[in-house]
C-alpha cells in the first residue's frame, strides 16, 4: 500500500513520520475525531486546504482506488445573506454555507504477503468534483476542490472507514489489546517492539563480548527486570534508536543511538556462521527469512541479540539479550496497544451520542464522585438520586470533553478505532439524533452537554440541513457495500501509520515497471514476471531499510536499468544473446565459444580461465565476480570463510585457496536470491567505496541529477572515459519516472 494525505504541499519534503497528526490541518472541537462539540460521535476530521485565493490545494486521492460515489455540491443561492433565503435553504445553516459535494473511494490493496485489505476514504463538503462513479483513480490524482463548512472556505470533512473483517486484516486482530504470542510475519513493517518478560537479566557490559567458548555468560548480572518492559527499535536517517517503555506505553528512556549504516558489519562480526540470519535478528528482533542461524552462532540453543538499552529498573544504560526466553516480538503492523491503539466498540445503542465507557474512562480516568448528595441550599428543591447521578455523569462528560481538546489527548484519541454509525444516512436520523429534542434540560440523557434542548422547529431545520448533506442511501444504491454501522480510523493517524508499510501491491508494481518497459518477444507476460518477484522484492526492501519513499525510488530506479525491470536476472551476452538469457535450471551457462564474458577474466576475484562466464552478473543488481559471489555466499551461510585465502587473487605463488562455489546459478534460479543479492549489495556496499551502504549516500527527498549520480556511482563506479556512471541517463530517467509513483510530490 502506498498512501498519502488528501492535500499535498508542493515543494516540501515528505512529512516527518514523528509529526503529531493533529498538526496536519485538523481542526479541534467541532470537527475533531472521534467526538465533537456536543460529545456526539464524529467519524472523521475537518481539514483546512493549504493555500489561499486562486492557489488553494486541490483534494487528491489518498491511494489507488475506484470511485464508488460522486456528487457535486449545490450552488450557493443568490442573495445568500438575505434572511429569507437563509431560512429557505438547508445548506445555509448555523454560521453560513456548507458545501455538500462528496466523493467516496474504495481502496483494494495489500499490506503484506497475502494480506489483502479493503477500505474507503470519504471526502465530504467538496465544492467541485472532478471524478465520476466507476472511475479508476491513482494516488495523488485530483478528485476535486475543497468547499465550505459553515461559512469557512477551503475545508473538507475526511473519513477512513472499513468493515469488521477488513479492520481485523488491517490490524491483525478484531478486538481488544494485542494478545498474540508473537507478531505477524506476513505483514511486518515500521518499528520493532520487543516485550521483555519480568526477570530478564541486565548487564553492565556486553556479555557476549567475553563469553566465547563458555556455556554461560561470564559477565555478572547487574539487575533483573521486575515487570515486563518493551524495547522499541526504530531507524531514521541512518540512526537506530532503542526506546524502553512500560507496558502502558510510558517512555522510560532512550539508549545512545546506534549507527544503522553499520548494521551489516555488526552482523558479520557477531554472527559469522550465518550473518544473514544475524542481520535479521538485529533488524527485526527475529529471524524471518529462509536462512537458519548457524549452530556456532547460538548460545544455549538461542541466537543472542545483545543491545544496549535504558534499564526499565533504574533508567541507566545496560545490556540485555532481546532474544532471551519468554521474549515476544512485534512490529507497527501489529498495532500494539502500548502505542495507544484502542478498539472503541462498546457503544451499541445506535444513536450518535457517545456512550462509550471505554472512551470516557480514557478521557476522565478519575474515580466517580463518592455516593451521597450535599444538603440543598436554602429554598432549593432537593435533587432526586436519579437526578443527582445524571448531574454527576454530566459533569464527568464535561471534564472528558474538555480533556479531548488538549493536544496530548487529541494525539491519544487518534489511536482509537471506533465502531459508530455513519453520520451521513437520512432514514435513521431520528434514531441517531432524537435525543437532542425536549423542553427540560434535566430530562436529557445524563451525558448531553447541550445547555438547552432543541425545539421542534430547531430540530426540523437541523434535520433538513442534515438531509441535504446526507448521501449514504444514495451511495448504497450505487454499489457502496458497507453497512451504516462500521469502524472509523483517525484519517491522519491511519495515513501516518500505513506510510510505513510500503508493501507494493500487484497494481502498484505494474505502474513502477509497466508493460511498455518490456521487450514482449523476450518477456511476453510482464504481469507474470512481476508476480514472480513481487513478494521477494517487498521482503528484501524491508530487510535492508529500503523503507522510505526516496530510498525505494532510488532502489527501483537503479533496478530498472540493472535488471531490465526484473526481466533479466542474468548478464546477457552480445554474441550469444538468446542462449545466455535462458533459465539456468540445468546448471550455470558455460558455453566455451561465448567469448563475451572474457572481459571479466582476472577481475573481481576471478583467477581461473572460465571464471568470467561462471561468475557473470546475476540477480537484480547483477552480482558479478568471484569476490562478490564469495562474500554473498559467506553472508548467507553457504560458504565457510576459513576455507579460502583472503585476497586470493593477489597471490602469485604457492598453493592458492580460492572460494569453491559450484552453483553460481543459485542466484538466478531462485526469486528470493535474485532480489536479496540486490539488497545485500545495497547494504554491504562496494569494496572500492570502503563497503559504504548505499543508503548512506541518499538524503530523504533528494532526487536531483546529483543525487542519482551519487547513487549510481556507489553502485557501479565511475567510467574513466565518460567520468560518470555507466547508463547514468537511463538511471536518472527511470528514477524520476518511478518517483512520480512512489514519492508524495504532486
XYZ file of C-alpha atoms in Angstrom:
746
model
C 0.000 0.000 0.000
C 1.193 3.449 -0.947
C -0.775 6.208 0.748
C -0.602 9.969 1.263
C -2.656 12.855 2.598
C -5.526 14.394 0.610
C -3.636 17.686 0.493
C -0.058 17.652 -0.813
C 2.001 20.690 -0.060
C 4.012 21.350 -3.215
C 7.735 21.908 -2.780
C 8.033 20.278 0.641
C 9.767 17.107 1.627
C 7.791 14.154 2.870
C 6.037 14.561 6.184
C 8.052 13.740 9.255
C 6.575 10.434 10.488
C 7.001 11.659 14.058
C 4.975 14.829 13.429
C 1.788 14.925 15.520
C -1.161 14.128 13.311
C -3.121 16.969 14.883
C -0.785 19.464 13.185
C -1.649 18.250 9.693
C -4.500 20.700 9.195
C -7.019 19.073 11.533
C -9.324 21.364 13.457
C -10.187 20.871 17.119
C -13.615 20.993 18.729
C -16.431 20.748 16.231
C -14.935 18.565 13.532
C -12.456 16.602 15.648
C -12.154 12.831 15.978
C -13.866 10.846 17.426
C -16.187 13.196 19.336
C -17.469 16.637 18.501
C -18.751 19.591 20.454
C -21.839 18.000 21.970
C -19.837 14.854 22.796
C -21.517 13.201 19.860
C -19.696 10.812 17.600
C -17.731 12.387 14.761
C -16.274 9.827 12.381
C -13.681 11.963 10.643
C -11.713 15.178 10.807
C -12.069 18.634 9.291
C -9.058 19.730 7.269
C -8.020 23.152 6.035
C -6.695 23.153 2.481
C -3.240 24.743 2.165
C -3.015 27.901 0.101
C -5.366 30.795 -0.429
C -7.232 32.636 -3.145
C -6.685 31.019 -6.519
C -3.811 28.934 -5.159
C -5.742 26.559 -2.916
C -4.531 22.971 -2.934
C -6.887 20.534 -4.671
C -8.237 17.458 -2.932
C -6.374 14.344 -4.029
C -6.931 10.595 -3.811
C -5.017 9.204 -0.850
C -4.372 5.853 -2.569
C -5.170 3.980 -5.748
C -8.855 3.174 -5.845
C -12.197 3.306 -7.591
C -14.905 5.937 -7.306
C -17.947 4.420 -5.608
C -19.967 7.613 -5.347
C -19.520 11.190 -6.518
C -21.751 14.225 -6.129
C -21.099 17.863 -6.915
C -22.114 20.439 -4.375
C -25.233 22.525 -4.732
C -24.527 26.065 -5.847
C -24.735 28.860 -3.307
C -28.020 30.667 -3.966
C -28.086 34.326 -4.886
C -28.595 36.757 -2.030
C -27.284 34.166 0.402
C -27.116 36.802 3.126
C -30.859 37.511 2.859
C -32.620 36.146 5.974
C -35.437 34.816 3.812
C -33.008 32.952 1.567
C -31.115 31.679 4.603
C -34.291 30.399 6.191
C -35.335 28.632 2.990
C -32.071 26.867 2.111
C -30.967 23.929 4.293
C -27.281 24.372 3.438
C -27.350 27.975 4.719
C -27.363 26.796 8.304
C -25.666 27.767 11.553
C -22.828 30.152 10.600
C -23.054 30.080 6.821
C -22.904 27.980 3.691
C -21.836 24.333 3.830
C -20.917 22.518 0.619
C -22.418 19.086 0.062
C -20.162 17.683 -2.657
C -18.993 14.156 -1.864
C -16.538 11.573 -3.189
C -16.228 8.011 -1.872
C -13.246 5.941 -2.984
C -12.874 2.206 -2.446
C -9.292 1.076 -1.956
C -8.431 -2.583 -2.508
C -4.781 -3.226 -1.796
C -2.242 -5.274 0.150
C -0.281 -4.621 3.335
C 1.741 -7.839 3.306
C 2.107 -11.286 1.834
C -1.456 -12.382 1.011
C -2.812 -9.769 3.425
C -5.489 -8.203 1.232
C -7.493 -5.304 2.604
C -10.322 -3.042 1.526
C -11.223 0.314 3.000
C -12.979 3.515 1.970
C -11.953 7.146 2.013
C -14.758 9.714 2.175
C -14.344 13.358 1.153
C -17.345 15.453 2.246
C -18.028 19.190 1.791
C -16.365 19.285 -1.626
C -17.074 22.239 -3.878
C -16.336 20.773 -7.302
C -15.904 17.080 -8.036
C -13.647 16.002 -10.916
C -14.410 12.274 -10.935
C -17.382 10.057 -11.665
C -18.750 6.773 -10.387
C -16.785 3.714 -11.512
C -13.714 5.719 -12.481
C -10.272 4.351 -11.622
C -8.113 6.844 -9.769
C -4.492 6.744 -8.719
C -2.857 8.094 -5.610
C -2.337 11.861 -5.841
C -4.916 12.271 -8.640
C -7.002 15.418 -8.290
C -10.541 14.449 -7.385
C -11.954 17.916 -6.781
C -11.722 21.150 -4.856
C -12.472 21.848 -1.184
C -15.699 23.560 -0.264
C -17.037 25.387 2.772
C -18.087 24.276 6.242
C -20.479 26.682 7.988
C -19.184 29.671 6.088
C -15.488 28.833 6.384
C -13.995 28.242 2.903
C -11.460 25.698 1.681
C -12.289 22.912 4.099
C -13.334 19.301 3.876
C -14.570 16.592 6.187
C -12.413 13.491 5.692
C -13.008 9.895 6.826
C -11.357 6.490 6.505
C -13.714 3.607 7.273
C -13.882 -0.181 6.932
C -15.969 -3.143 7.965
C -15.058 -5.513 10.802
C -13.378 -8.142 8.621
C -11.098 -5.621 6.959
C -10.258 -3.880 10.218
C -9.136 -7.276 11.506
C -6.962 -7.708 8.406
C -5.558 -4.197 8.731
C -4.741 -4.511 12.436
C -4.144 -8.217 12.813
C -6.902 -8.640 15.404
C -10.614 -7.984 15.701
C -10.915 -6.521 19.201
C -9.164 -5.507 22.381
C -5.463 -5.145 23.132
C -2.655 -7.042 21.431
C -2.547 -10.561 22.896
C -0.954 -12.636 20.109
C 2.076 -14.583 21.408
C 4.196 -13.189 18.552
C 3.735 -10.528 15.898
C 2.712 -11.075 12.318
C 5.396 -12.081 9.833
C 3.265 -11.802 6.692
C 2.658 -8.119 7.442
C 5.729 -6.643 9.071
C 6.831 -3.026 8.809
C 7.668 0.083 10.797
C 9.286 -0.085 14.210
C 10.128 -3.320 16.021
C 8.693 -3.808 19.514
C 10.301 -6.380 21.808
C 8.483 -7.344 25.008
C 10.906 -8.460 27.714
C 9.409 -10.636 30.449
C 9.877 -9.965 34.134
C 13.147 -11.486 35.294
C 15.145 -10.546 32.188
C 18.848 -10.237 33.172
C 20.511 -6.861 32.685
C 24.280 -6.462 32.382
C 26.714 -3.580 32.814
C 28.749 -4.748 29.800
C 28.032 -6.798 26.693
C 28.086 -10.393 27.986
C 28.692 -11.869 24.542
C 31.964 -9.973 24.131
C 33.877 -12.141 26.635
C 31.845 -15.329 26.573
C 33.356 -17.162 23.608
C 33.848 -20.809 24.429
C 31.820 -20.669 27.636
C 28.432 -22.373 28.059
C 27.094 -19.443 30.103
C 27.601 -15.696 30.165
C 30.706 -14.772 32.164
C 29.507 -11.250 32.985
C 27.641 -10.901 36.293
C 24.007 -9.883 36.210
C 23.604 -6.298 37.374
C 19.829 -6.433 37.811
C 16.723 -8.161 36.511
C 13.519 -6.613 35.277
C 10.786 -6.630 37.891
C 7.939 -6.346 35.393
C 7.507 -6.786 31.646
C 9.038 -3.965 29.620
C 9.070 -3.022 25.959
C 12.058 -2.056 23.827
C 11.171 -0.298 20.576
C 13.762 -0.296 17.792
C 13.377 2.397 15.137
C 15.565 3.720 12.329
C 15.675 7.119 10.671
C 18.382 8.768 8.579
C 20.901 6.070 9.454
C 20.429 6.158 13.219
C 18.900 3.269 15.153
C 17.152 4.247 18.366
C 16.173 1.859 21.158
C 13.452 3.226 23.429
C 12.383 1.499 26.643
C 8.713 1.679 27.603
C 6.448 0.327 30.267
C 3.615 -1.919 29.147
C 1.339 1.127 29.481
C 3.445 2.952 26.911
C 5.278 5.332 29.243
C 8.740 6.108 27.867
C 11.383 5.165 30.441
C 14.450 6.182 28.469
C 16.300 6.026 25.162
C 19.713 4.472 24.622
C 22.517 6.209 22.764
C 21.633 5.898 19.056
C 23.425 3.215 17.053
C 24.929 3.544 13.588
C 22.290 1.997 11.355
C 24.619 2.042 8.375
C 26.972 -0.256 10.317
C 24.385 -2.961 10.982
C 25.726 -5.241 8.250
C 29.287 -5.120 9.577
C 27.977 -5.846 13.062
C 26.162 -8.912 11.743
C 29.365 -10.158 10.100
C 31.246 -9.841 13.381
C 28.629 -11.212 15.750
C 27.146 -13.971 13.612
C 29.985 -15.291 11.408
C 28.287 -18.641 10.776
C 25.287 -17.064 9.023
C 25.397 -13.268 9.012
C 22.118 -13.124 7.060
C 20.188 -14.679 9.952
C 22.049 -12.467 12.403
C 21.279 -9.367 10.363
C 17.571 -10.205 10.537
C 17.841 -10.660 14.294
C 19.356 -7.181 14.612
C 16.881 -5.734 12.101
C 13.604 -7.389 13.122
C 14.304 -8.918 16.532
C 13.720 -12.354 14.986
C 14.782 -14.443 12.007
C 12.042 -14.372 9.385
C 13.823 -15.255 6.141
C 14.959 -18.562 4.642
C 18.341 -18.681 6.419
C 18.560 -20.605 9.683
C 21.054 -19.416 12.306
C 24.330 -21.324 12.284
C 24.901 -23.687 15.196
C 28.140 -21.905 16.026
C 26.309 -18.591 16.409
C 23.905 -19.937 19.043
C 24.183 -19.580 22.810
C 22.318 -22.157 24.859
C 20.265 -23.000 21.799
C 19.213 -19.434 21.002
C 20.609 -16.740 18.735
C 21.737 -13.921 21.055
C 20.507 -10.406 20.419
C 22.536 -8.203 22.740
C 21.751 -4.489 22.626
C 22.365 -1.575 24.921
C 19.096 -0.237 26.305
C 17.884 2.007 29.075
C 17.112 -0.085 32.112
C 13.411 -0.281 32.954
C 14.533 -0.647 36.585
C 16.666 2.469 37.154
C 16.907 4.010 33.650
C 20.696 3.548 33.444
C 22.485 2.232 30.361
C 22.586 -1.584 30.455
C 22.859 -4.537 28.096
C 20.121 -7.108 27.589
C 19.536 -10.147 25.412
C 16.484 -9.182 23.379
C 16.051 -12.786 22.252
C 16.042 -14.449 25.649
C 13.455 -16.950 26.896
C 9.921 -15.585 27.011
C 10.599 -12.634 24.703
C 7.785 -11.592 22.353
C 8.401 -9.568 19.200
C 6.017 -7.366 17.212
C 6.098 -4.528 14.703
C 3.987 -1.467 13.976
C 1.940 -3.748 11.703
C 0.516 -5.348 14.873
C -0.936 -2.027 16.126
C 0.309 -2.525 19.697
C -1.865 -1.130 22.446
C 1.167 0.313 24.273
C 1.412 2.829 21.444
C -2.195 3.742 22.151
C -4.151 1.631 19.653
C -7.552 1.030 21.228
C -10.759 -0.512 19.982
C -13.805 1.557 20.953
C -16.756 -0.726 20.259
C -18.812 -0.739 23.458
C -21.401 1.880 22.430
C -24.210 -0.218 20.984
C -27.323 1.957 21.353
C -27.267 3.030 17.688
C -27.514 6.779 18.220
C -24.931 9.472 17.574
C -24.357 10.238 21.234
C -21.056 8.960 22.636
C -21.988 6.468 25.344
C -18.691 4.577 25.342
C -17.402 3.926 28.838
C -14.064 2.896 27.330
C -13.636 6.322 25.747
C -14.939 8.214 28.765
C -12.579 6.315 31.074
C -9.717 7.186 28.743
C -10.583 10.879 28.877
C -11.540 11.050 32.547
C -9.887 8.165 34.390
C -10.668 9.588 37.825
C -12.970 7.572 40.055
C -16.634 8.641 40.088
C -17.551 11.005 42.940
C -18.449 9.360 46.228
C -22.054 8.383 46.787
C -24.350 10.742 48.637
C -25.505 14.229 47.942
C -24.902 17.598 49.563
C -27.636 19.300 51.500
C -29.734 21.555 49.276
C -29.309 25.291 49.589
C -31.948 27.228 51.480
C -35.136 27.295 49.461
C -33.799 24.892 46.817
C -35.571 21.727 45.839
C -33.520 18.651 46.688
C -32.414 16.569 43.711
C -33.626 13.029 43.425
C -30.915 10.318 43.434
C -31.510 9.772 39.722
C -31.129 13.494 39.013
C -28.011 13.589 41.149
C -26.427 10.682 39.291
C -27.365 12.278 35.992
C -25.728 15.509 37.087
C -22.547 13.702 38.134
C -22.491 11.914 34.816
C -22.959 15.210 33.002
C -20.097 16.769 34.969
C -17.845 13.857 34.121
C -18.703 14.177 30.442
C -17.900 17.884 30.636
C -14.473 17.068 32.079
C -13.941 14.389 29.449
C -14.860 16.735 26.626
C -12.556 19.455 27.949
C -9.693 16.970 28.034
C -10.449 15.847 24.480
C -9.388 19.301 23.274
C -5.897 19.083 24.808
C -3.083 18.475 22.344
C -1.668 15.357 24.054
C -5.133 13.870 24.473
C -6.033 14.585 20.859
C -2.937 12.619 19.895
C -4.059 9.808 22.183
C -7.548 9.790 20.667
C -6.077 9.494 17.187
C -5.107 5.901 18.021
C -8.736 4.918 18.648
C -10.541 2.696 16.154
C -14.209 3.403 16.749
C -17.313 1.473 15.829
C -20.045 4.035 15.267
C -22.915 4.675 12.863
C -22.285 6.849 9.852
C -23.488 10.400 10.222
C -24.462 10.566 6.556
C -27.651 8.483 6.371
C -31.126 10.011 6.156
C -33.562 7.282 7.100
C -32.352 6.762 10.673
C -31.829 10.418 11.568
C -34.419 10.417 14.344
C -32.880 7.315 15.903
C -29.477 8.929 15.927
C -30.423 12.481 16.887
C -33.802 12.389 18.609
C -32.086 12.721 21.981
C -31.414 16.435 21.402
C -35.134 17.315 21.486
C -37.117 18.280 24.574
C -38.264 21.124 26.772
C -36.481 20.422 30.068
C -32.674 20.091 30.066
C -32.910 17.979 33.212
C -34.760 15.344 31.221
C -31.934 14.944 28.720
C -29.759 11.824 28.947
C -27.030 12.236 31.508
C -24.160 12.716 29.072
C -25.631 15.537 26.996
C -23.680 18.791 27.100
C -26.324 20.944 25.466
C -27.461 23.696 27.785
C -30.858 23.788 26.119
C -32.911 21.254 24.226
C -33.826 21.692 20.589
C -37.333 22.893 19.942
C -39.390 21.131 17.300
C -38.711 23.988 14.887
C -34.953 23.945 15.503
C -34.859 20.169 15.244
C -36.713 20.276 11.920
C -34.189 22.742 10.483
C -31.344 20.606 11.769
C -32.879 17.550 10.121
C -33.388 19.368 6.811
C -29.785 20.556 6.899
C -28.555 17.047 7.563
C -30.739 15.621 4.795
C -29.113 17.973 2.294
C -25.693 16.710 3.360
C -26.592 13.023 3.621
C -25.650 10.532 0.928
C -25.383 7.044 2.435
C -28.547 5.577 0.958
C -27.693 7.108 -2.423
C -24.213 5.596 -2.307
C -25.524 2.181 -1.306
C -27.937 2.282 -4.220
C -24.928 2.849 -6.486
C -22.910 -0.039 -5.070
C -21.419 1.006 -1.725
C -21.082 -2.323 0.104
C -20.654 -1.040 3.640
C -23.237 -1.098 6.414
C -24.174 2.103 8.207
C -22.518 0.808 11.364
C -18.801 0.374 10.733
C -15.336 1.233 12.017
C -13.691 4.629 11.747
C -9.965 5.359 11.885
C -8.488 8.743 12.580
C -7.539 9.519 8.962
C -4.309 11.314 9.783
C -3.114 8.549 12.073
C -4.144 5.867 9.582
C -2.158 7.534 6.811
C 0.844 8.264 9.007
C 0.919 4.635 10.147
C 0.449 2.984 6.772
C 3.006 5.242 5.119
C 5.481 2.953 6.884
C 4.040 -0.102 5.130
C 5.093 0.452 1.505
C 4.257 -3.118 0.509
C 3.797 -2.795 -3.244
C 0.583 -4.381 -4.463
C 0.321 -6.056 -7.844
C -1.259 -2.920 -9.295
C 1.344 -0.601 -7.784
C 4.286 -2.633 -9.062
C 2.679 -2.700 -12.514
C 2.909 1.083 -12.519
C 6.516 1.058 -11.307
C 7.508 -1.410 -14.033
C 4.725 -1.015 -16.630
C 4.181 -3.317 -19.577
C 5.573 -0.783 -22.032
C 9.022 -1.115 -20.422
C 9.429 -4.667 -21.734
C 10.520 -6.303 -24.979
C 7.492 -8.514 -25.462
C 9.370 -11.055 -27.562
C 11.702 -11.593 -24.628
C 9.041 -11.021 -21.944
C 5.623 -11.989 -23.354
C 3.968 -11.957 -19.907
C 5.106 -8.895 -17.935
C 2.444 -9.443 -15.279
C 3.624 -12.983 -14.593
C 7.215 -11.781 -14.460
C 6.439 -9.087 -11.907
C 4.461 -11.519 -9.754
C 7.383 -13.956 -9.769
C 9.464 -11.417 -7.864
C 6.994 -9.082 -6.123
C 6.791 -10.848 -2.764
C 10.560 -11.132 -2.562
C 11.025 -7.524 -3.626
C 8.809 -6.388 -0.775
C 10.565 -8.651 1.723
C 14.028 -7.508 0.731
C 13.285 -3.788 0.811
C 12.077 -4.215 4.394
C 15.104 -6.223 5.411
C 17.651 -3.687 4.201
C 15.942 -0.470 5.357
C 14.889 0.477 1.825
C 11.789 1.705 3.596
C 11.348 5.363 2.744
C 9.912 6.784 -0.445
C 13.253 8.217 -1.539
C 15.274 5.084 -0.794
C 12.707 2.881 -2.523
C 12.580 5.154 -5.562
C 16.352 5.002 -5.992
C 16.384 1.222 -5.487
C 13.660 0.607 -8.050
C 15.067 3.148 -10.490
C 18.507 1.553 -10.419
C 16.910 -1.895 -10.625
C 15.003 -0.901 -13.744
C 18.341 -0.448 -15.502
C 20.359 -3.229 -13.852
C 17.707 -5.938 -14.316
C 15.666 -4.525 -17.213
C 12.752 -4.085 -14.793
C 13.207 -7.622 -13.391
C 13.250 -9.172 -16.876
C 16.921 -10.169 -16.885
C 18.390 -11.764 -13.800
C 21.492 -12.839 -15.741
C 24.001 -10.759 -17.652
C 23.333 -11.235 -21.356
C 25.993 -11.933 -23.957
C 26.091 -9.808 -27.085
C 27.485 -12.696 -29.126
C 25.233 -15.493 -27.856
C 22.328 -13.406 -26.647
C 19.468 -15.903 -26.787
C 21.404 -18.749 -25.181
C 22.848 -16.584 -22.417
C 19.482 -15.386 -21.106
C 17.879 -18.817 -20.817
C 16.999 -20.050 -17.306
C 19.910 -21.859 -15.658
C 17.758 -24.597 -14.173
C 20.036 -27.351 -15.523
C 23.288 -25.738 -14.402
C 25.065 -22.478 -14.999
C 25.623 -21.189 -18.526
C 29.122 -22.203 -19.634
C 29.376 -22.003 -23.420
C 33.110 -22.048 -24.100
C 32.521 -20.463 -27.508
C 30.958 -17.382 -25.906
C 33.865 -15.005 -25.552
C 31.819 -12.003 -24.465
C 32.496 -12.646 -20.772
C 36.250 -12.731 -21.245
C 36.283 -9.112 -20.138
C 35.704 -10.426 -16.605
C 38.727 -12.715 -16.628
C 41.284 -11.797 -13.932
C 38.955 -9.214 -12.448
C 36.805 -9.059 -9.306
C 38.450 -12.138 -7.786
C 38.270 -14.231 -10.964
C 41.584 -16.083 -11.354
C 40.916 -19.243 -13.354
C 40.045 -19.495 -17.021
C 36.271 -19.612 -17.311
C 35.623 -17.664 -14.110
C 34.372 -14.732 -16.165
C 31.400 -16.595 -17.611
C 30.866 -18.619 -14.435
C 30.602 -15.547 -12.221
C 28.908 -13.215 -14.692
C 26.314 -10.731 -13.462
C 23.257 -12.270 -11.809
C 20.368 -11.015 -9.736
C 18.577 -7.691 -9.560
C 21.802 -5.721 -9.086
C 23.948 -8.050 -11.237
C 26.227 -9.657 -8.654
C 29.488 -10.068 -10.584
C 32.880 -11.686 -9.950
C 34.041 -14.438 -7.608
C 34.975 -11.942 -4.883
C 31.396 -10.692 -4.676
C 29.937 -14.187 -5.009
C 32.152 -15.402 -2.153
C 31.132 -12.526 0.104
C 27.469 -13.201 -0.571
C 27.862 -16.963 -0.083
C 29.506 -16.334 3.309
C 26.756 -13.891 4.240
C 24.060 -16.473 3.535
C 25.922 -19.203 5.449
C 26.581 -21.226 2.291
C 30.372 -20.904 2.459
C 32.837 -21.072 5.343
C 35.188 -18.128 5.170
C 38.008 -20.203 6.645
C 38.089 -22.465 3.584
C 39.732 -19.908 1.298
C 42.520 -17.353 1.432
C 41.719 -13.661 1.894
C 42.613 -11.701 -1.252
C 43.420 -14.926 -3.069
C 43.640 -13.038 -6.343
C 46.753 -11.226 -5.132
C 48.775 -14.403 -4.502
C 51.428 -15.014 -7.165
C 53.000 -18.273 -5.960
C 52.353 -21.270 -3.764
C 49.044 -23.010 -3.265
C 46.128 -20.652 -3.852
C 42.931 -21.449 -1.981
C 40.137 -19.676 -3.740
C 36.450 -19.996 -2.777
C 34.789 -23.128 -4.068
C 31.382 -22.201 -5.447
C 29.958 -24.920 -7.640
C 26.496 -23.469 -8.207
C 26.628 -19.748 -9.037
C 23.275 -20.138 -10.808
C 21.763 -20.357 -7.328
C 21.396 -16.596 -7.624
C 19.464 -16.567 -10.887
C 17.155 -19.557 -10.393
C 15.620 -18.625 -7.036
C 13.410 -15.488 -6.895
C 14.415 -14.622 -3.336
C 18.124 -14.914 -4.112
C 17.684 -12.763 -7.219
C 16.318 -9.885 -5.183
C 18.292 -10.488 -1.995
C 21.609 -10.182 -3.808
C 20.477 -6.702 -4.814
C 19.508 -5.823 -1.262
C 22.733 -7.299 0.070
C 24.852 -5.272 -2.343
C 22.820 -2.190 -1.428
C 23.673 -2.558 2.253
C 27.132 -4.195 2.022
C 28.406 -1.622 -0.459
C 31.220 -1.863 -2.969
C 34.758 -2.623 -1.820
C 36.067 0.341 -3.796
C 33.876 2.591 -1.619
C 35.008 1.030 1.659
C 31.799 -1.017 1.767
C 29.674 2.056 2.432
C 25.959 1.248 2.386
C 24.135 2.949 -0.446
C 21.510 4.293 1.946
C 24.252 6.482 3.393
C 24.553 8.496 0.177
C 20.796 9.142 -0.007
C 19.205 12.230 1.510
C 15.473 11.924 2.044
C 13.524 13.868 -0.565
C 16.572 14.326 -2.803
C 16.095 13.030 -6.356
C 18.169 15.555 -8.272
C 20.662 14.788 -11.024
C 23.456 14.841 -8.453
C 21.535 12.515 -6.143
C 21.061 9.935 -8.912
C 24.705 10.393 -9.928
C 25.866 9.657 -6.370
C 23.708 6.550 -6.020
C 24.728 5.290 -9.463
C 28.400 5.825 -8.651
C 28.024 3.964 -5.357
C 26.556 1.001 -7.240
C 28.515 0.956 -10.484
C 31.510 3.239 -10.075
C 32.696 5.941 -12.475
C 33.593 5.245 -16.091
C 37.130 6.576 -16.630
C 36.281 7.685 -20.163
C 32.935 9.412 -19.596
C 33.662 10.446 -15.991
C 30.201 9.373 -14.966
C 28.486 6.100 -14.036
C 27.551 3.829 -16.934
C 23.981 4.340 -18.082
C 23.532 7.467 -15.982
C 20.919 8.936 -18.319
C 18.762 5.818 -18.170
C 19.191 5.573 -14.413
C 18.104 9.162 -13.953
C 15.121 8.828 -16.290
C 13.900 5.663 -14.593
C 14.382 7.113 -11.112
C 12.444 10.267 -11.937
C 9.685 8.305 -13.673
C 9.274 5.992 -10.694
C 9.402 8.896 -8.251
C 6.089 10.132 -9.649
C 4.524 6.922 -8.325
C 6.386 6.470 -5.047
C 7.015 9.923 -3.564
C 4.379 12.401 -2.449
C 5.151 15.368 -4.653
C 2.180 16.226 -6.914
